[in-house]
PDB file of C-alpha atoms in Angstrom:
ATOM      1  CA  LYS A   1       8.530 -42.322  26.541  1.00 67.00           C
ATOM      2  CA  GLY A   2       6.735 -39.499  26.864  1.00 74.00           C
ATOM      3  CA  PHE A   3       6.427 -35.774  27.331  1.00 76.00           C
ATOM      4  CA  THR A   4       5.800 -34.060  31.563  1.00 88.00           C
ATOM      5  CA  LEU A   5       3.737 -32.087  31.639  1.00 88.00           C
ATOM      6  CA  ILE A   6       6.309 -29.322  32.828  1.00 89.00           C
ATOM      7  CA  GLU A   7       6.874 -30.022  28.914  1.00 89.00           C
ATOM      8  CA  LEU A   8       4.683 -29.878  27.339  1.00 89.00           C
ATOM      9  CA  ILE A   9       3.620 -26.232  29.542  1.00 92.00           C
ATOM     10  CA  VAL A  10       6.864 -25.060  29.231  1.00 92.00           C
ATOM     11  CA  THR A  11       5.875 -25.650  25.000  1.00 92.00           C
ATOM     12  CA  ILE A  12       2.794 -24.077  24.767  1.00 94.00           C
ATOM     13  CA  THR A  13       3.791 -21.213  26.282  1.00 94.00           C
ATOM     14  CA  ILE A  14       6.452 -20.697  23.880  1.00 95.00           C
ATOM     15  CA  ILE A  15       3.987 -21.273  21.279  1.00 95.00           C
ATOM     16  CA  VAL A  16       1.978 -18.815  22.572  1.00 94.00           C
ATOM     17  CA  PHE A  17       4.303 -16.349  23.287  1.00 93.00           C
ATOM     18  CA  LEU A  18       5.969 -16.839  19.559  1.00 93.00           C
ATOM     19  CA  MET A  19       1.713 -16.116  17.904  1.00 92.00           C
ATOM     20  CA  GLY A  20       1.279 -13.568  19.915  1.00 89.00           C
ATOM     21  CA  MET A  21       4.731 -11.357  18.109  1.00 87.00           C
ATOM     22  CA  LEU A  22       2.818 -13.493  15.337  1.00 88.00           C
ATOM     23  CA  LEU A  23       0.251 -11.632  15.797  1.00 85.00           C
ATOM     24  CA  THR A  24       1.690  -8.062  16.498  1.00 79.00           C
ATOM     25  CA  ARG A  25       4.066  -8.140  13.741  1.00 81.00           C
ATOM     26  CA  ILE A  26       0.652  -8.944  11.228  1.00 85.00           C
ATOM     27  CA  TRP A  27      -1.870  -5.998  11.861  1.00 81.00           C
ATOM     28  CA  PHE A  28       1.107  -3.460  11.555  1.00 82.00           C
ATOM     29  CA  TYR A  29       2.196  -5.047   8.085  1.00 86.00           C
ATOM     30  CA  GLN A  30      -1.389  -4.709   7.217  1.00 86.00           C
ATOM     31  CA  GLU A  31      -1.246  -0.846   8.460  1.00 86.00           C
ATOM     32  CA  GLN A  32       1.600  -0.048   6.539  1.00 85.00           C
ATOM     33  CA  ALA A  33       0.364  -2.002   3.494  1.00 89.00           C
ATOM     34  CA  GLU A  34      -3.312   0.810   4.282  1.00 90.00           C
ATOM     35  CA  LYS A  35      -0.869   3.064   4.192  1.00 90.00           C
ATOM     36  CA  ALA A  36       1.485   1.922   0.865  1.00 91.00           C
ATOM     37  CA  ALA A  37      -2.406   1.908  -0.922  1.00 92.00           C
ATOM     38  CA  MET A  38      -3.172   5.193   0.558  1.00 92.00           C
ATOM     39  CA  GLU A  39      -0.141   6.486  -0.601  1.00 92.00           C
ATOM     40  CA  GLN A  40      -0.360   4.947  -4.557  1.00 94.00           C
ATOM     41  CA  VAL A  41      -4.079   6.103  -4.832  1.00 94.00           C
ATOM     42  CA  ALA A  42      -2.582   9.712  -3.507  1.00 94.00           C
ATOM     43  CA  GLY A  43      -0.332   9.201  -6.580  1.00 94.00           C
ATOM     44  CA  ALA A  44      -2.630   8.222  -9.587  1.00 94.00           C
ATOM     45  CA  LEU A  45      -4.431  11.494  -8.208  1.00 95.00           C
ATOM     46  CA  GLN A  46      -1.510  13.443  -8.734  1.00 94.00           C
ATOM     47  CA  SER A  47      -1.117  12.511 -11.352  1.00 94.00           C
ATOM     48  CA  ALA A  48      -4.225  12.701 -13.258  1.00 94.00           C
ATOM     49  CA  LEU A  49      -4.035  16.127 -12.040  1.00 94.00           C
ATOM     50  CA  ILE A  50      -0.490  16.762 -13.636  1.00 93.00           C
ATOM     51  CA  ILE A  51      -2.767  15.061 -17.065  1.00 93.00           C
ATOM     52  CA  GLN A  52      -5.741  17.254 -16.355  1.00 93.00           C
ATOM     53  CA  TYR A  53      -3.594  20.798 -16.046  1.00 92.00           C
ATOM     54  CA  ALA A  54      -1.096  19.443 -19.761  1.00 92.00           C
ATOM     55  CA  HIS A  55      -4.560  18.667 -21.631  1.00 92.00           C
ATOM     56  CA  LEU A  56      -5.897  22.130 -20.401  1.00 91.00           C
ATOM     57  CA  LEU A  57      -2.666  23.890 -20.885  1.00 89.00           C
ATOM     58  CA  THR A  58      -2.528  22.309 -24.608  1.00 91.00           C
ATOM     59  CA  ARG A  59      -6.245  23.494 -25.668  1.00 91.00           C
ATOM     60  CA  GLY A  60      -5.372  27.232 -24.489  1.00 89.00           C
ATOM     61  CA  ARG A  61      -7.966  27.249 -22.137  1.00 90.00           C
ATOM     62  CA  GLU A  62      -5.214  27.978 -18.849  1.00 86.00           C
ATOM     63  CA  ALA A  63      -7.701  30.258 -17.290  1.00 87.00           C
ATOM     64  CA  GLU A  64      -9.986  27.002 -16.744  1.00 90.00           C
ATOM     65  CA  VAL A  65      -6.609  26.018 -14.527  1.00 90.00           C
ATOM     66  CA  LYS A  66      -7.977  27.889 -11.264  1.00 90.00           C
ATOM     67  CA  ASN A  67     -10.722  25.544 -11.699  1.00 91.00           C
ATOM     68  CA  LEU A  68      -8.660  22.433 -11.269  1.00 91.00           C
ATOM     69  CA  ILE A  69      -8.247  23.627  -7.381  1.00 91.00           C
ATOM     70  CA  SER A  70     -12.153  23.670  -5.822  1.00 91.00           C
ATOM     71  CA  GLU A  71     -12.582  19.803  -8.419  1.00 93.00           C
ATOM     72  CA  ASN A  72     -13.126  17.409  -6.402  1.00 94.00           C
ATOM     73  CA  PRO A  73      -9.772  14.649  -7.149  1.00 95.00           C
ATOM     74  CA  VAL A  74     -11.697  11.719  -7.884  1.00 95.00           C
ATOM     75  CA  ARG A  75     -13.140  12.587 -11.170  1.00 93.00           C
ATOM     76  CA  TRP A  76      -9.753  13.114 -12.667  1.00 92.00           C
ATOM     77  CA  LEU A  77      -9.871   9.271 -12.185  1.00 92.00           C
ATOM     78  CA  MET A  78     -10.349   6.506 -15.419  1.00 91.00           C
ATOM     79  CA  GLN A  79     -12.533   3.950 -12.562  1.00 92.00           C
ATOM     80  CA  LYS A  80     -13.033   5.592  -8.650  1.00 93.00           C
ATOM     81  CA  PRO A  81     -11.276   3.757  -6.269  1.00 93.00           C
ATOM     82  CA  PRO A  82     -13.141   0.383  -4.673  1.00 93.00           C
ATOM     83  CA  ASN A  83     -12.733   2.124  -0.907  1.00 94.00           C
ATOM     84  CA  TYR A  84     -14.662   5.717  -2.622  1.00 95.00           C
ATOM     85  CA  ALA A  85     -17.159   6.726  -0.150  1.00 93.00           C
ATOM     86  CA  GLY A  86     -18.766   9.222  -2.171  1.00 93.00           C
ATOM     87  CA  GLU A  87     -18.675  13.794  -1.279  1.00 94.00           C
ATOM     88  CA  TYR A  88     -20.052  14.824   1.947  1.00 93.00           C
ATOM     89  CA  TYR A  89     -20.722  18.938   2.627  1.00 93.00           C
ATOM     90  CA  GLY A  90     -19.303  19.309   6.142  1.00 88.00           C
ATOM     91  CA  MET A  91     -17.453  15.866   6.565  1.00 87.00           C
ATOM     92  CA  THR A  92     -16.126  13.905  10.778  1.00 86.00           C
ATOM     93  CA  PRO A  93     -14.017  11.273  10.526  1.00 84.00           C
ATOM     94  CA  ALA A  94     -17.197   9.904  12.041  1.00 86.00           C
ATOM     95  CA  ALA A  95     -18.840  10.619   8.767  1.00 88.00           C
ATOM     96  CA  ILE A  96     -17.087   7.570   6.370  1.00 90.00           C
ATOM     97  CA  ALA A  97     -16.665   4.197   7.278  1.00 92.00           C
ATOM     98  CA  PRO A  98     -13.046   3.529   7.788  1.00 93.00           C
ATOM     99  CA  GLY A  99     -10.010   2.550   5.551  1.00 93.00           C
ATOM    100  CA  ASN A 100     -12.201   5.636   2.818  1.00 94.00           C
ATOM    101  CA  TRP A 101     -11.997   8.254   0.018  1.00 95.00           C
ATOM    102  CA  ALA A 102     -14.700  11.052   0.133  1.00 95.00           C
ATOM    103  CA  PHE A 103     -14.982  14.361  -0.800  1.00 96.00           C
ATOM    104  CA  ASP A 104     -15.798  17.399   2.026  1.00 95.00           C
ATOM    105  CA  LEU A 105     -17.468  20.229  -0.915  1.00 95.00           C
ATOM    106  CA  LYS A 106     -17.453  22.893   1.980  1.00 94.00           C
ATOM    107  CA  THR A 107     -13.471  22.710   2.520  1.00 93.00           C
ATOM    108  CA  ARG A 108     -13.089  21.113  -0.840  1.00 94.00           C
ATOM    109  CA  GLU A 109     -10.516  18.639   0.492  1.00 94.00           C
ATOM    110  CA  LEU A 110     -10.193  14.309  -0.428  1.00 95.00           C
ATOM    111  CA  ILE A 111     -10.154  13.067   3.082  1.00 94.00           C
ATOM    112  CA  TYR A 112      -8.867   9.266   3.889  1.00 94.00           C
ATOM    113  CA  VAL A 113     -10.176   8.364   6.764  1.00 93.00           C
ATOM    114  CA  PRO A 114      -7.768   5.090   7.971  1.00 92.00           C
ATOM    115  CA  ASP A 115      -9.208   1.815   9.372  1.00 91.00           C
ATOM    116  CA  HIS A 116      -5.526   0.515  10.752  1.00 85.00           C
ATOM    117  CA  SER A 117      -4.662   3.385  12.998  1.00 82.00           C
ATOM    118  CA  GLU A 118      -2.846   2.197  15.665  1.00 82.00           C
ATOM    119  CA  TYR A 119      -0.270   3.643  14.595  1.00 82.00           C
ATOM    120  CA  PHE A 120      -1.176   6.604  12.873  1.00 86.00           C
ATOM    121  CA  VAL A 121       0.254  10.278  14.579  1.00 86.00           C
ATOM    122  CA  PRO A 122      -3.334  12.735  13.679  1.00 83.00           C
ATOM    123  CA  GLY A 123      -2.579  16.370  12.556  1.00 82.00           C
ATOM    124  CA  ARG A 124      -2.924  19.513  14.682  1.00 85.00           C
ATOM    125  CA  ASP A 125      -7.228  18.470  14.534  1.00 83.00           C
ATOM    126  CA  GLY A 126      -6.717  15.687  16.414  1.00 85.00           C
ATOM    127  CA  LEU A 127      -8.732  13.595  14.145  1.00 88.00           C
ATOM    128  CA  LYS A 128      -7.425  10.638  12.445  1.00 88.00           C
ATOM    129  CA  TRP A 129      -7.579  11.715   9.303  1.00 92.00           C
ATOM    130  CA  VAL A 130      -5.419  12.762   6.236  1.00 92.00           C
ATOM    131  CA  ARG A 131      -7.153  14.964   4.059  1.00 93.00           C
ATOM    132  CA  TYR A 132      -5.318  16.109   0.630  1.00 94.00           C
ATOM    133  CA  ARG A 133      -6.304  19.619  -1.325  1.00 94.00           C
ATOM    134  CA  ALA A 134      -4.698  20.562  -4.817  1.00 93.00           C
ATOM    135  CA  SER A 135      -3.282  23.601  -5.585  1.00 92.00           C
ATOM    136  CA  LEU A 136      -1.488  25.893  -7.429  1.00 91.00           C
ATOM    137  CA  GLN A 137       2.489  27.096  -7.708  1.00 89.00           C
ATOM    138  CA  TYR A 138       3.727  29.858  -8.867  1.00 87.00           C
ATOM    139  CA  GLU A 139       7.417  31.113  -9.609  1.00 86.00           C
ATOM    140  CA  ARG A 140       7.701  35.418  -8.985  1.00 81.00           C
ATOM    141  CA  VAL A 141       9.737  36.049 -12.744  1.00 78.00           C
ATOM    142  CA  PRO A 142      11.311  39.388 -12.606  1.00 74.00           C
ATOM    143  CA  ASP A 143       9.702  41.938 -14.891  1.00 70.00           C
ATOM    144  CA  ASN A 144      12.097  45.093 -15.361  1.00 63.00           C
ATOM    145  CA  GLY A 145      14.106  45.776 -12.329  1.00 61.00           C
ATOM    146  CA  ASN A 146      10.504  44.963 -10.655  1.00 63.00           C
ATOM    147  CA  LYS A 147      10.204  42.822  -8.332  1.00 68.00           C
ATOM    148  CA  GLY A 148       8.346  40.956 -10.862  1.00 68.00           C
ATOM    149  CA  ALA A 149       5.322  38.574 -11.110  1.00 77.00           C
ATOM    150  CA  GLU A 150       3.888  35.609 -10.381  1.00 81.00           C
ATOM    151  CA  GLU A 151       3.520  32.953 -13.196  1.00 82.00           C
ATOM    152  CA  LEU A 152       1.605  29.792 -12.793  1.00 83.00           C
ATOM    153  CA  THR A 153       4.257  27.382 -13.314  1.00 85.00           C
ATOM    154  CA  GLY A 154       2.746  23.907 -12.736  1.00 87.00           C
ATOM    155  CA  VAL A 155      -0.035  21.760 -10.022  1.00 91.00           C
ATOM    156  CA  LEU A 156      -0.041  20.006  -7.637  1.00 92.00           C
ATOM    157  CA  PHE A 157      -2.057  17.336  -5.693  1.00 93.00           C
ATOM    158  CA  GLU A 158      -0.726  16.932  -1.856  1.00 93.00           C
ATOM    159  CA  PRO A 159      -1.245  17.090   1.795  1.00 93.00           C
ATOM    160  CA  VAL A 160      -2.974  19.556   3.935  1.00 92.00           C
ATOM    161  CA  GLU A 161      -0.771  18.896   6.112  1.00 90.00           C
ATOM    162  CA  ARG A 162       1.667  16.328   7.139  1.00 86.00           C
ATOM    163  CA  TYR A 163       0.607  12.928   8.470  1.00 85.00           C
ATOM    164  CA  GLN A 164       2.689   9.886  10.043  1.00 84.00           C
ATOM    165  CA  TRP A 165       2.355   6.380  11.230  1.00 81.00           C
ATOM    166  CA  ILE A 166       5.224   5.617  13.966  1.00 79.00           C
ATOM    167  CA  ILE A 167       7.502   2.406  12.996  1.00 71.00           C
ATOM    168  CA  ARG A 168       7.060   0.573  15.965  1.00 59.00           C
ATOM    169  CA  GLY A 169       9.571   1.313  18.494  1.00 49.00           C
ATOM    170  CA  GLU A 170       9.367   4.697  18.209  1.00 46.00           C
ATOM    171  CA  LYS A 171       6.335   5.428  20.438  1.00 44.00           C
TER     172      LYS A 171
END
């Protein structure tokens, strides 16, 4: 005619266990969504860099291409990311709120500090952030049998050092 106390306790225990598993997965997926959003902004910046590079080349201003590596890449975007915190000089991860981008005027790097970083593996410096920098790509061109000269072939917006988020179970 009704539940016994034992049946009620077992049912509540099962529900609590399932909720715990669900919350763990939700936090993991939030972190993965943050990673995807960060990489989407980095991809937009790579595209903007290529557009800036092409703009300079088509205007015959090749000498100005070298300036791209020291510029704040957020300026290349039509609209700044909503989580862009601004420019700082000599940043540390504690200087900006987690989940935000900032440009370090000292190192000329665009930095992202993850908000959800339980599965984030810090770089060699041990700090929980991802640093990006624009770089020029060169290719050696043969020159009358000599070693050859280097020719500018492109630009790249990439992380300063490899970063990683561990997939659950790989820890």
